[in-house]
Coordinates of C-alpha atoms and ligand atoms in Angstrom, one line a residue:
M1 CA 87.9 28.3 -31.2
E2 CA 90.8 26.6 -30.3
V3 CA 91.3 24.7 -27.3
R4 CA 94.6 23.5 -26.1
V5 CA 96.1 22.0 -22.7
E6 CA 98.9 23.2 -20.7
A7 CA 100.6 22.3 -17.2
G8 CA 101.2 25.1 -14.9
D9 CA 100.1 28.1 -12.9
I10 CA 96.9 29.5 -13.7
S11 CA 98.1 32.9 -11.7
K12 CA 101.1 32.8 -14.2
A13 CA 99.6 32.1 -17.3
D14 CA 100.1 34.4 -20.2
A15 CA 96.9 35.4 -21.7
D16 CA 94.1 38.3 -22.0
I17 CA 92.0 36.6 -19.3
I18 CA 92.1 33.7 -16.8
V19 CA 89.1 32.1 -15.3
V20 CA 88.6 30.9 -11.7
N21 CA 86.0 30.0 -10.0
L22 CA 83.7 30.3 -6.8
F23 CA 80.6 28.5 -4.9
E24 CA 78.2 30.5 -3.4
G25 CA 78.9 31.0 0.0
I26 CA 82.7 31.0 0.2
T27 CA 84.1 34.3 1.8
S28 CA 87.9 32.8 1.5
P29 CA 88.3 31.1 -1.7
G30 CA 91.1 28.2 -1.7
G31 CA 92.7 26.3 -4.5
A32 CA 93.1 28.3 -8.0
T33 CA 91.2 31.2 -7.2
G34 CA 92.6 31.6 -3.6
A35 CA 96.4 31.4 -5.1
V36 CA 94.9 34.1 -7.9
D37 CA 93.4 35.8 -5.1
A38 CA 96.5 36.2 -3.0
A39 CA 99.0 37.2 -6.1
L40 CA 96.6 40.2 -6.4
G41 CA 96.6 41.0 -2.4
G42 CA 93.0 39.9 -1.7
A43 CA 91.1 41.8 -4.1
I44 CA 88.9 38.9 -4.8
S45 CA 88.2 38.4 -1.2
Q46 CA 87.7 41.8 -0.6
L47 CA 84.8 42.0 -3.7
I48 CA 83.5 39.0 -1.6
A49 CA 82.9 40.9 1.3
L50 CA 81.6 43.8 -0.5
G51 CA 79.1 41.4 -1.6
D52 CA 79.8 42.6 -5.5
I53 CA 81.4 38.7 -6.2
R54 CA 78.6 36.2 -4.8
G55 CA 79.1 32.9 -6.5
K56 CA 75.9 32.6 -7.9
A57 CA 75.4 30.3 -10.4
G58 CA 75.8 32.5 -13.8
E59 CA 77.4 35.0 -12.5
F60 CA 80.7 36.4 -14.1
T61 CA 83.1 39.0 -12.4
M62 CA 85.9 40.7 -14.5
L63 CA 88.8 42.5 -12.2
H64 CA 91.7 44.2 -13.8
T65 CA 95.1 42.9 -12.5
F66 CA 97.4 46.1 -13.1
G67 CA 100.6 44.3 -13.8
R68 CA 100.5 42.1 -10.7
I69 CA 100.1 38.6 -12.7
P70 CA 101.2 38.1 -16.5
S71 CA 97.6 38.2 -17.4
P72 CA 95.6 41.7 -17.3
R73 CA 92.3 40.4 -16.6
V74 CA 90.5 38.0 -14.3
L75 CA 87.1 36.5 -14.3
V76 CA 85.6 35.0 -11.4
A77 CA 82.8 32.6 -12.7
G78 CA 80.2 32.0 -10.1
L79 CA 79.6 27.7 -9.5
G80 CA 76.3 28.4 -7.4
K81 CA 75.5 26.0 -4.5
P82 CA 77.6 23.0 -4.4
A83 CA 74.6 20.6 -3.9
D84 CA 73.4 21.9 -7.6
F85 CA 76.8 21.5 -9.5
D86 CA 77.2 18.6 -11.6
I87 CA 79.0 18.1 -15.1
D88 CA 76.1 19.9 -16.8
A89 CA 76.8 23.0 -15.0
V90 CA 80.6 22.8 -15.9
R91 CA 79.5 22.6 -19.5
N92 CA 77.1 25.3 -19.1
L93 CA 79.3 27.2 -17.2
A94 CA 81.9 27.1 -20.1
A95 CA 79.6 28.0 -22.9
N96 CA 78.5 30.9 -20.9
M97 CA 81.8 31.8 -20.1
V98 CA 82.9 32.2 -24.0
R99 CA 80.0 34.3 -24.5
F100 CA 80.4 36.7 -21.8
L101 CA 83.8 36.8 -22.9
R102 CA 82.8 37.5 -26.6
K103 CA 84.0 41.4 -26.9
P104 CA 86.8 42.9 -28.4
G105 CA 90.0 42.4 -26.7
I106 CA 89.8 39.4 -25.5
S107 CA 91.1 36.6 -28.0
R108 CA 93.3 34.2 -25.5
A109 CA 91.5 33.0 -22.2
A110 CA 93.1 30.6 -20.0
T111 CA 91.1 28.7 -17.8
I112 CA 91.1 25.9 -14.9
V113 CA 89.7 22.6 -15.1
H114 CA 86.3 23.7 -13.9
G115 CA 84.7 21.0 -11.1
A116 CA 87.9 19.2 -10.4
G117 CA 88.9 20.8 -7.6
I118 CA 86.9 21.1 -4.6
A119 CA 83.5 20.2 -6.2
G120 CA 85.3 16.6 -6.9
L121 CA 84.0 15.6 -9.6
D122 CA 86.0 13.4 -12.3
A123 CA 88.8 15.3 -13.6
A124 CA 88.5 14.2 -17.4
A125 CA 84.9 14.6 -17.5
C126 CA 85.1 17.9 -16.3
A127 CA 87.9 18.5 -18.7
Q128 CA 85.7 17.3 -21.4
A129 CA 82.6 19.3 -20.3
V130 CA 84.7 22.6 -20.4
A131 CA 86.1 22.1 -24.1
E132 CA 82.8 20.8 -24.9
G133 CA 80.8 23.9 -23.2
A134 CA 83.4 26.4 -25.0
V135 CA 83.4 25.3 -28.3
L136 CA 79.1 24.5 -28.5
G137 CA 78.7 28.1 -26.7
S138 CA 80.8 30.1 -28.9
Y139 CA 78.7 28.9 -32.3
R140 CA 76.8 31.6 -34.0
F141 CA 75.4 31.4 -37.5
V142 CA 76.8 34.7 -39.3
R143 CA 77.6 32.8 -42.9
H144 CA 75.3 35.1 -44.3
K145 CA 76.0 38.3 -42.5
S146 CA 78.0 40.5 -44.8
K147 CA 81.3 42.1 -43.6
N148 CA 79.7 45.6 -43.9
N149 CA 77.3 45.1 -41.4
G150 CA 77.2 48.2 -40.0
A151 CA 79.2 49.6 -36.7
N152 CA 77.9 48.0 -33.8
D153 CA 79.4 44.7 -35.2
D154 CA 80.6 42.7 -32.2
R155 CA 81.6 39.5 -33.9
H156 CA 84.9 39.1 -32.0
D157 CA 85.1 35.7 -30.3
V158 CA 87.8 34.0 -27.9
A159 CA 90.5 32.4 -30.6
L160 CA 92.3 30.3 -28.1
L161 CA 91.1 28.8 -24.7
T162 CA 94.2 27.4 -22.9
V163 CA 93.2 24.6 -20.4
V164 CA 95.8 24.9 -17.4
E165 CA 96.2 21.9 -15.4
R166 CA 98.6 22.5 -12.1
D167 CA 98.9 18.5 -11.6
T168 CA 101.5 17.6 -14.2
A169 CA 100.7 13.7 -13.9
R170 CA 96.7 14.6 -14.7
V171 CA 98.0 16.3 -18.2
P172 CA 97.7 13.6 -20.6
L173 CA 94.5 12.8 -19.5
V174 CA 93.1 15.9 -19.4
A175 CA 94.7 16.5 -22.9
D176 CA 92.7 13.4 -24.0
A177 CA 89.3 14.7 -22.4
V178 CA 89.7 18.3 -23.6
G179 CA 90.4 16.4 -27.5
R180 CA 86.9 14.6 -27.0
G181 CA 84.9 17.3 -25.8
A182 CA 86.1 19.7 -28.8
A183 CA 85.4 16.5 -31.2
L184 CA 81.6 16.2 -29.7
A185 CA 81.0 19.8 -30.0
G186 CA 83.1 20.5 -33.7
A187 CA 80.6 17.8 -34.6
T188 CA 77.3 19.7 -33.2
N189 CA 78.7 22.7 -34.6
F190 CA 78.3 21.2 -38.2
A191 CA 75.2 19.9 -37.9
R192 CA 73.7 23.6 -36.9
D193 CA 75.5 25.1 -39.5
L194 CA 73.6 22.4 -41.8
A195 CA 70.4 23.1 -39.8
N196 CA 70.7 27.0 -40.0
E197 CA 71.4 27.0 -43.3
P198 CA 68.2 28.3 -46.0
S199 CA 66.9 26.0 -48.2
N200 CA 67.8 27.7 -50.8
H201 CA 71.7 27.5 -49.6
L202 CA 71.2 23.6 -48.7
T203 CA 68.8 21.8 -51.2
P204 CA 69.5 18.2 -51.1
A205 CA 72.1 18.0 -53.8
L206 CA 74.1 21.0 -51.7
L207 CA 73.8 19.0 -48.3
A208 CA 75.0 15.6 -50.4
E209 CA 77.6 18.0 -51.5
R210 CA 78.6 19.2 -47.9
A211 CA 78.4 15.5 -46.3
C212 CA 81.2 14.6 -49.3
D213 CA 83.3 17.2 -48.1
M214 CA 83.2 16.2 -44.5
A215 CA 83.4 12.4 -45.1
A216 CA 86.7 13.3 -47.2
S217 CA 88.4 15.1 -44.4
A218 CA 87.1 12.5 -41.7
G219 CA 88.1 9.6 -43.6
V220 CA 84.5 8.1 -43.9
A221 CA 83.0 6.1 -46.5
I222 CA 79.6 7.9 -48.0
E223 CA 77.3 6.9 -50.9
V224 CA 74.9 9.0 -52.5
M225 CA 72.1 7.3 -54.0
E226 CA 70.2 8.9 -56.8
R227 CA 66.6 8.9 -57.7
E228 CA 66.4 6.2 -60.3
E229 CA 68.4 3.7 -57.7
M230 CA 65.3 4.7 -55.5
E231 CA 63.2 3.8 -58.3
R232 CA 64.8 0.1 -58.6
K233 CA 64.5 -0.3 -54.8
G234 CA 61.1 0.2 -54.8
M235 CA 61.1 3.1 -52.3
G236 CA 57.5 4.5 -53.7
S237 CA 57.3 6.2 -50.1
L238 CA 60.2 8.4 -50.1
L239 CA 59.4 9.1 -53.8
S240 CA 56.2 10.2 -53.2
V241 CA 57.5 13.3 -51.2
A242 CA 60.2 13.8 -53.4
K243 CA 58.2 13.8 -56.4
G244 CA 56.2 17.5 -56.0
S245 CA 60.0 19.4 -55.9
A246 CA 61.9 20.6 -58.6
Q247 CA 65.0 19.2 -56.7
P248 CA 66.1 15.9 -56.9
P249 CA 66.2 13.7 -53.9
K250 CA 69.3 12.4 -52.6
L251 CA 69.8 9.1 -49.5
L252 CA 73.1 9.7 -48.0
C253 CA 74.6 6.6 -46.4
L254 CA 77.9 6.9 -44.7
S255 CA 80.0 4.0 -43.5
Y256 CA 82.6 4.0 -40.5
K257 CA 84.1 0.2 -39.7
G258 CA 85.7 0.5 -36.7
R259 CA 85.1 -3.3 -36.1
G260 CA 85.3 -4.2 -39.5
G261 CA 82.6 -7.1 -39.3
E262 CA 79.3 -7.9 -41.4
G263 CA 76.8 -4.8 -41.4
Y264 CA 76.1 -2.5 -38.5
D265 CA 76.3 -2.4 -34.9
L266 CA 74.1 0.7 -35.1
A267 CA 72.5 2.6 -38.1
I268 CA 71.6 6.0 -37.5
V269 CA 68.9 7.5 -39.8
G270 CA 67.4 11.1 -39.9
K271 CA 64.8 12.6 -41.6
G272 CA 66.5 15.3 -44.1
I273 CA 63.3 17.5 -45.4
T274 CA 65.5 20.4 -46.8
F275 CA 62.0 22.5 -46.9
D276 CA 58.7 21.6 -45.5
T277 CA 56.1 23.3 -47.0
G278 CA 53.5 20.9 -46.4
G279 CA 53.3 19.8 -49.7
I280 CA 49.2 19.7 -51.2
S281 CA 48.5 19.9 -47.4
I282 CA 50.6 23.3 -47.5
K283 CA 51.4 24.7 -43.7
P284 CA 49.9 28.3 -42.9
A285 CA 52.3 31.1 -43.4
A286 CA 53.4 32.2 -40.0
N287 CA 56.7 30.5 -38.5
M288 CA 57.3 28.4 -42.3
E289 CA 60.5 29.3 -42.3
A290 CA 61.2 27.3 -39.5
M291 CA 60.9 24.6 -42.0
K292 CA 64.5 25.1 -43.4
A293 CA 65.5 23.1 -40.6
D294 CA 63.5 20.1 -40.9
M295 CA 66.6 18.0 -42.1
T296 CA 67.7 18.6 -38.4
G297 CA 67.7 14.9 -38.5
A298 CA 69.8 14.6 -41.2
A299 CA 72.3 16.9 -40.1
S300 CA 72.6 14.9 -37.0
V301 CA 73.1 11.6 -38.3
V302 CA 75.9 13.4 -40.7
A303 CA 77.6 15.0 -38.1
A304 CA 77.8 12.3 -35.9
M305 CA 79.8 10.4 -38.3
Q306 CA 82.9 13.3 -38.6
A307 CA 83.1 12.4 -34.5
I308 CA 82.8 9.3 -34.9
A309 CA 85.1 8.9 -37.0
A310 CA 87.6 10.8 -35.3
L311 CA 87.2 9.4 -31.7
K312 CA 87.1 5.6 -33.6
P313 CA 84.9 3.1 -31.5
K314 CA 85.6 -0.4 -32.2
A315 CA 82.1 -0.6 -33.6
D316 CA 80.5 -0.7 -37.1
I317 CA 78.3 2.3 -38.0
A318 CA 76.0 3.5 -40.6
A319 CA 74.3 7.1 -41.2
I320 CA 71.3 7.1 -43.5
A321 CA 69.8 10.0 -44.8
P322 CA 67.0 10.5 -46.9
C323 CA 67.0 14.0 -48.2
T324 CA 64.4 15.9 -50.2
E325 CA 61.9 19.0 -50.1
N326 CA 58.2 18.7 -49.0
M327 CA 56.7 20.9 -52.2
P328 CA 53.2 21.3 -53.5
G329 CA 52.9 21.4 -57.5
G330 CA 51.7 19.8 -60.8
N331 CA 53.4 16.4 -59.8
A332 CA 53.0 16.5 -56.0
S333 CA 51.2 13.7 -54.0
K334 CA 47.6 14.2 -53.2
P335 CA 45.5 13.6 -50.2
G336 CA 44.5 10.2 -50.7
D337 CA 46.8 8.7 -52.9
V338 CA 47.9 5.3 -52.1
V339 CA 52.4 4.2 -52.6
T340 CA 54.1 1.4 -52.0
A341 CA 57.4 1.3 -49.6
M342 CA 60.8 -0.6 -50.2
N343 CA 59.4 -3.5 -48.1
G344 CA 55.8 -3.6 -49.7
T345 CA 53.8 -1.9 -47.3
T346 CA 51.0 -0.1 -48.9
I347 CA 50.5 3.7 -47.4
E348 CA 47.5 5.7 -47.6
I349 CA 48.7 9.8 -47.4
L350 CA 45.9 11.2 -46.0
N351 CA 47.8 14.6 -45.2
T352 CA 50.9 15.1 -47.3
D353 CA 52.5 17.7 -44.3
A354 CA 53.0 14.2 -42.6
E355 CA 55.9 13.5 -44.8
G356 CA 58.9 12.9 -42.1
R357 CA 57.4 9.5 -41.8
L358 CA 57.1 8.8 -45.6
V359 CA 60.7 9.6 -46.5
L360 CA 62.1 7.4 -43.0
A361 CA 60.3 4.7 -43.9
D362 CA 62.3 3.8 -46.9
A363 CA 65.3 4.6 -45.5
L364 CA 64.7 2.1 -42.2
C365 CA 63.9 -0.2 -44.7
F366 CA 67.4 0.6 -46.1
A367 CA 69.2 0.2 -42.9
I368 CA 68.0 -3.1 -42.5
E369 CA 68.8 -4.0 -45.9
R370 CA 72.3 -2.8 -45.2
G371 CA 72.5 -5.2 -42.2
A372 CA 71.9 -2.7 -39.4
R373 CA 71.7 -4.7 -35.7
R374 CA 69.7 -1.7 -34.1
V375 CA 68.5 1.1 -35.7
V376 CA 68.1 4.8 -33.8
D377 CA 65.9 7.5 -36.2
V378 CA 65.9 11.0 -35.1
A379 CA 63.7 13.3 -36.7
T380 CA 62.1 16.6 -36.3
L381 CA 58.5 14.7 -36.8
T382 CA 55.7 16.1 -35.1
G383 CA 54.6 19.5 -33.9
A384 CA 52.7 17.9 -30.9
A385 CA 56.3 16.9 -29.4
T386 CA 56.2 20.6 -28.7
T387 CA 52.5 20.3 -26.8
S388 CA 54.0 17.4 -24.8
F389 CA 57.0 19.0 -24.1
G390 CA 57.6 22.2 -24.8
D391 CA 61.6 22.8 -25.3
V392 CA 62.9 20.9 -22.0
C393 CA 63.0 17.3 -23.0
Y394 CA 62.2 15.3 -26.4
G395 CA 60.4 12.3 -26.7
I396 CA 61.9 8.7 -27.2
M397 CA 59.9 5.8 -28.4
T398 CA 61.1 1.9 -29.0
N399 CA 60.1 -1.4 -29.5
N400 CA 63.1 -2.1 -27.3
D401 CA 63.6 -1.5 -23.8
A402 CA 67.5 -2.1 -23.4
L403 CA 68.7 -0.2 -26.7
A404 CA 66.3 2.8 -25.0
T405 CA 68.0 2.5 -21.6
Q406 CA 71.0 3.0 -23.8
V407 CA 70.1 6.0 -25.9
E408 CA 68.6 7.3 -22.4
A409 CA 72.3 7.0 -20.8
A410 CA 73.8 8.3 -23.8
A411 CA 71.6 11.4 -23.7
A412 CA 72.0 12.3 -20.1
A413 CA 75.9 12.0 -20.4
A414 CA 75.4 15.1 -23.1
G415 CA 73.2 16.9 -21.0
E416 CA 69.9 16.6 -22.8
K417 CA 66.7 15.2 -21.2
T418 CA 64.7 13.1 -22.6
W419 CA 61.1 10.7 -22.3
R420 CA 60.0 7.9 -22.7
L421 CA 56.1 8.0 -24.7
P422 CA 54.4 4.7 -24.7
M423 CA 54.1 2.1 -27.6
F424 CA 50.8 0.0 -26.4
K425 CA 49.5 -2.1 -28.7
E426 CA 46.0 -0.6 -28.8
Y427 CA 47.5 2.5 -30.5
D428 CA 48.4 -0.1 -33.8
E429 CA 44.8 0.8 -34.9
Y430 CA 45.9 4.5 -34.9
V431 CA 47.7 3.7 -38.4
T432 CA 45.7 1.4 -40.1
S433 CA 43.9 2.5 -43.3
D434 CA 40.8 1.4 -45.3
V435 CA 42.4 1.3 -48.6
A436 CA 46.1 0.5 -47.8
D437 CA 48.0 -1.2 -44.9
I438 CA 48.6 1.8 -43.1
K439 CA 48.0 5.4 -43.3
N440 CA 50.1 8.5 -42.7
T441 CA 48.0 10.7 -40.4
A442 CA 44.8 9.7 -37.9
S443 CA 42.9 12.4 -36.1
K444 CA 42.8 10.7 -32.7
G445 CA 45.4 12.5 -31.0
A446 CA 48.4 11.3 -29.4
G447 CA 50.1 12.4 -33.0
T448 CA 54.0 12.1 -31.4
I449 CA 53.0 8.3 -30.5
M450 CA 51.2 8.0 -34.2
G451 CA 54.6 8.9 -35.8
A452 CA 56.5 6.1 -34.0
K453 CA 53.9 3.7 -34.6
F454 CA 53.7 4.6 -38.3
L455 CA 57.7 3.9 -38.0
E456 CA 57.7 0.8 -36.2
R457 CA 56.4 -0.8 -39.3
F458 CA 59.4 -0.6 -40.9
V459 CA 61.9 -2.3 -38.6
G460 CA 60.5 -5.7 -38.3
A461 CA 62.1 -7.2 -35.4
T462 CA 65.0 -5.2 -35.3
P463 CA 65.8 -3.6 -31.9
W464 CA 64.9 0.3 -32.8
V465 CA 64.7 3.7 -31.0
H466 CA 62.9 6.5 -32.5
L467 CA 64.0 10.1 -31.3
D468 CA 61.2 13.0 -32.0
I469 CA 63.1 16.8 -31.8
A470 CA 60.7 18.6 -33.5
N471 CA 60.3 20.5 -30.3
V472 CA 64.1 21.1 -29.6
D473 CA 65.8 21.9 -32.6
M474 CA 65.4 25.7 -32.9
M475 CA 65.5 27.8 -29.9
D476 CA 65.1 31.3 -29.8
K477 CA 67.7 32.2 -27.3
D478 CA 71.3 31.4 -26.2
K479 CA 70.9 29.1 -22.4
G480 CA 74.3 27.5 -21.8
W481 CA 75.3 24.5 -24.3
V482 CA 72.7 25.2 -26.5
T483 CA 72.6 28.5 -28.9
K484 CA 70.2 30.4 -30.7
G485 CA 68.5 29.0 -33.8
A486 CA 69.5 25.4 -34.6
S487 CA 70.2 23.9 -31.3
G488 CA 72.5 21.1 -31.7
Y489 CA 69.9 18.4 -29.5
S490 CA 70.9 14.8 -30.4
V491 CA 74.3 15.2 -32.0
R492 CA 76.4 14.2 -29.0
T493 CA 73.5 11.8 -28.0
L494 CA 74.4 10.0 -31.1
I495 CA 77.8 10.2 -30.5
N496 CA 77.5 8.7 -27.3
L497 CA 75.7 6.0 -28.1
A498 CA 78.1 4.9 -31.0
L499 CA 80.9 4.8 -28.7
A500 CA 78.8 2.5 -26.3
M501 CA 78.9 0.1 -29.3
E502 CA 82.2 -1.0 -28.9
N503 CA 81.2 -2.9 -25.7
A504 CA 77.5 -4.0 -27.3
Ligands
BES601 N1 58.1 18.7 -39.5 C1 56.8 19.0 -39.0 C2 56.7 18.9 -37.9 C3 57.4 20.4 -36.8 C4 56.7 20.9 -36.8 C5 59.0 20.2 -36.6 C6 57.0 22.0 -36.3 C7 59.5 21.4 -36.1 C8 58.3 22.2 -35.9 C9 56.4 17.7 -39.4 O1 56.8 17.3 -41.2 C10 54.8 18.0 -40.0 O2 54.5 18.9 -40.5 N2 54.2 17.0 -38.9 C11 52.8 17.5 -38.8 C12 52.2 16.0 -38.7 C13 50.7 16.0 -39.3 C14 50.2 16.3 -40.4 C15 50.1 14.4 -38.7 C16 52.2 18.1 -37.4 O3 53.0 17.7 -36.8 O4 51.2 18.9 -37.6
MN602 MN1 55.4 18.3 -42.7
ZN603 ZN1 58.3 17.9 -41.6

């Protein structure tokens, strides 16, 4: 979908449909809605009086205009109660709107900047949220649907959304914000495409190829590290996961230098298990297909670089993704095996299904070797995250309050809810092993914290935040900006954080 900005009066816009809005409880609309109502001879007010339009959040009412204005249709979007209305509501409204318009014949929609009128929210923030929500909400994964998929195929999406701004002086600001929103959402949709991809279409090598293609068009530097180099660097932890698979592992390292200094202000590190069978500690068959998305962390950090390169913060950012399958096989790691990570730490592998922390261990060491002054990792690390949080928020764990606070602000701005889990030193003994320095699982509960306590051993004193997104990576239905399947969680948080590094 393309999003454009135009100066003018929405009631005169040339489109297949124009979108205005209404707060709950308003009986005589003002602003743009009032102007359209007047042009339609009071049709909207009459429907409000009839009770057919109530302005409830999530309500969409379509009217036909029969030649009274250039657009043949008007959509009135309910905003809900003014007290509940915020930027998140604007983003979700735009997403719900493009899905509502998903029908044949509506390919060019025009909308006002919802929220910037009587709601009084910041105009740039609203314009960004409209573009972001529209691009996020229109996403669906149809790559493997054949063209002859039957008569009920309704794969027609809005192709062009024009944001119409009445105040000409405000148009440049709105255009800038719309561009930002489209960049954030476009990167998120790229991450969704990678995460939704079945594992036979997205091996580590194919993921590396997709990352290289993106990097080439975005103008980001990328290196793909092969097994031999991992061996030379002593990445025994990452290699212990890879050795069970016929597919060679790849370690992706993308680099954006907006400041041009030494090292990196921030390294974002993402778990890239292109399929997690559990290995010798094999998972049950039910729902195992969901493990094609166990590379969501890698997808997030790679995709975030696309928007970072487009938005050009004056900061140096690296994205690192250790990518491999986790398979059982004649050469796979076995429970009880001891391996050595790049920083010399020895690890007892008690459960081969706790593989995410094993691949991240070496990736975190590598990030620090590359000169990262802050590290944020993102991973579908533990099923326990679902036990703690359902699918409402994700867990963040840290060794540094200041960086965690920045991550929380970046997530809040993206409309993602986070919750901090404790890293009390009393949890340290959960990872101590009888035969090696540390072990990769314990049976003492607190599974999500245990994962973070393991990772903490590989970052030293470097400020670090761990995002466990295992409970939000895949969703079972469309809801506001979140789409069914790969949700896109964490991508815009990482981009917002990278943008904030400009002042760090
Ligand atoms: N990839 C899984 C975690 C996961 C579970 C992600 C469900 C998304 C949905 C991870 O590698 C894993 O298997 N974790 C184990 C750890 C355990 C063996 C300590 C888990 O959570 O059961
Ligand atoms: Mn696993
Ligand atoms: Zn996993």
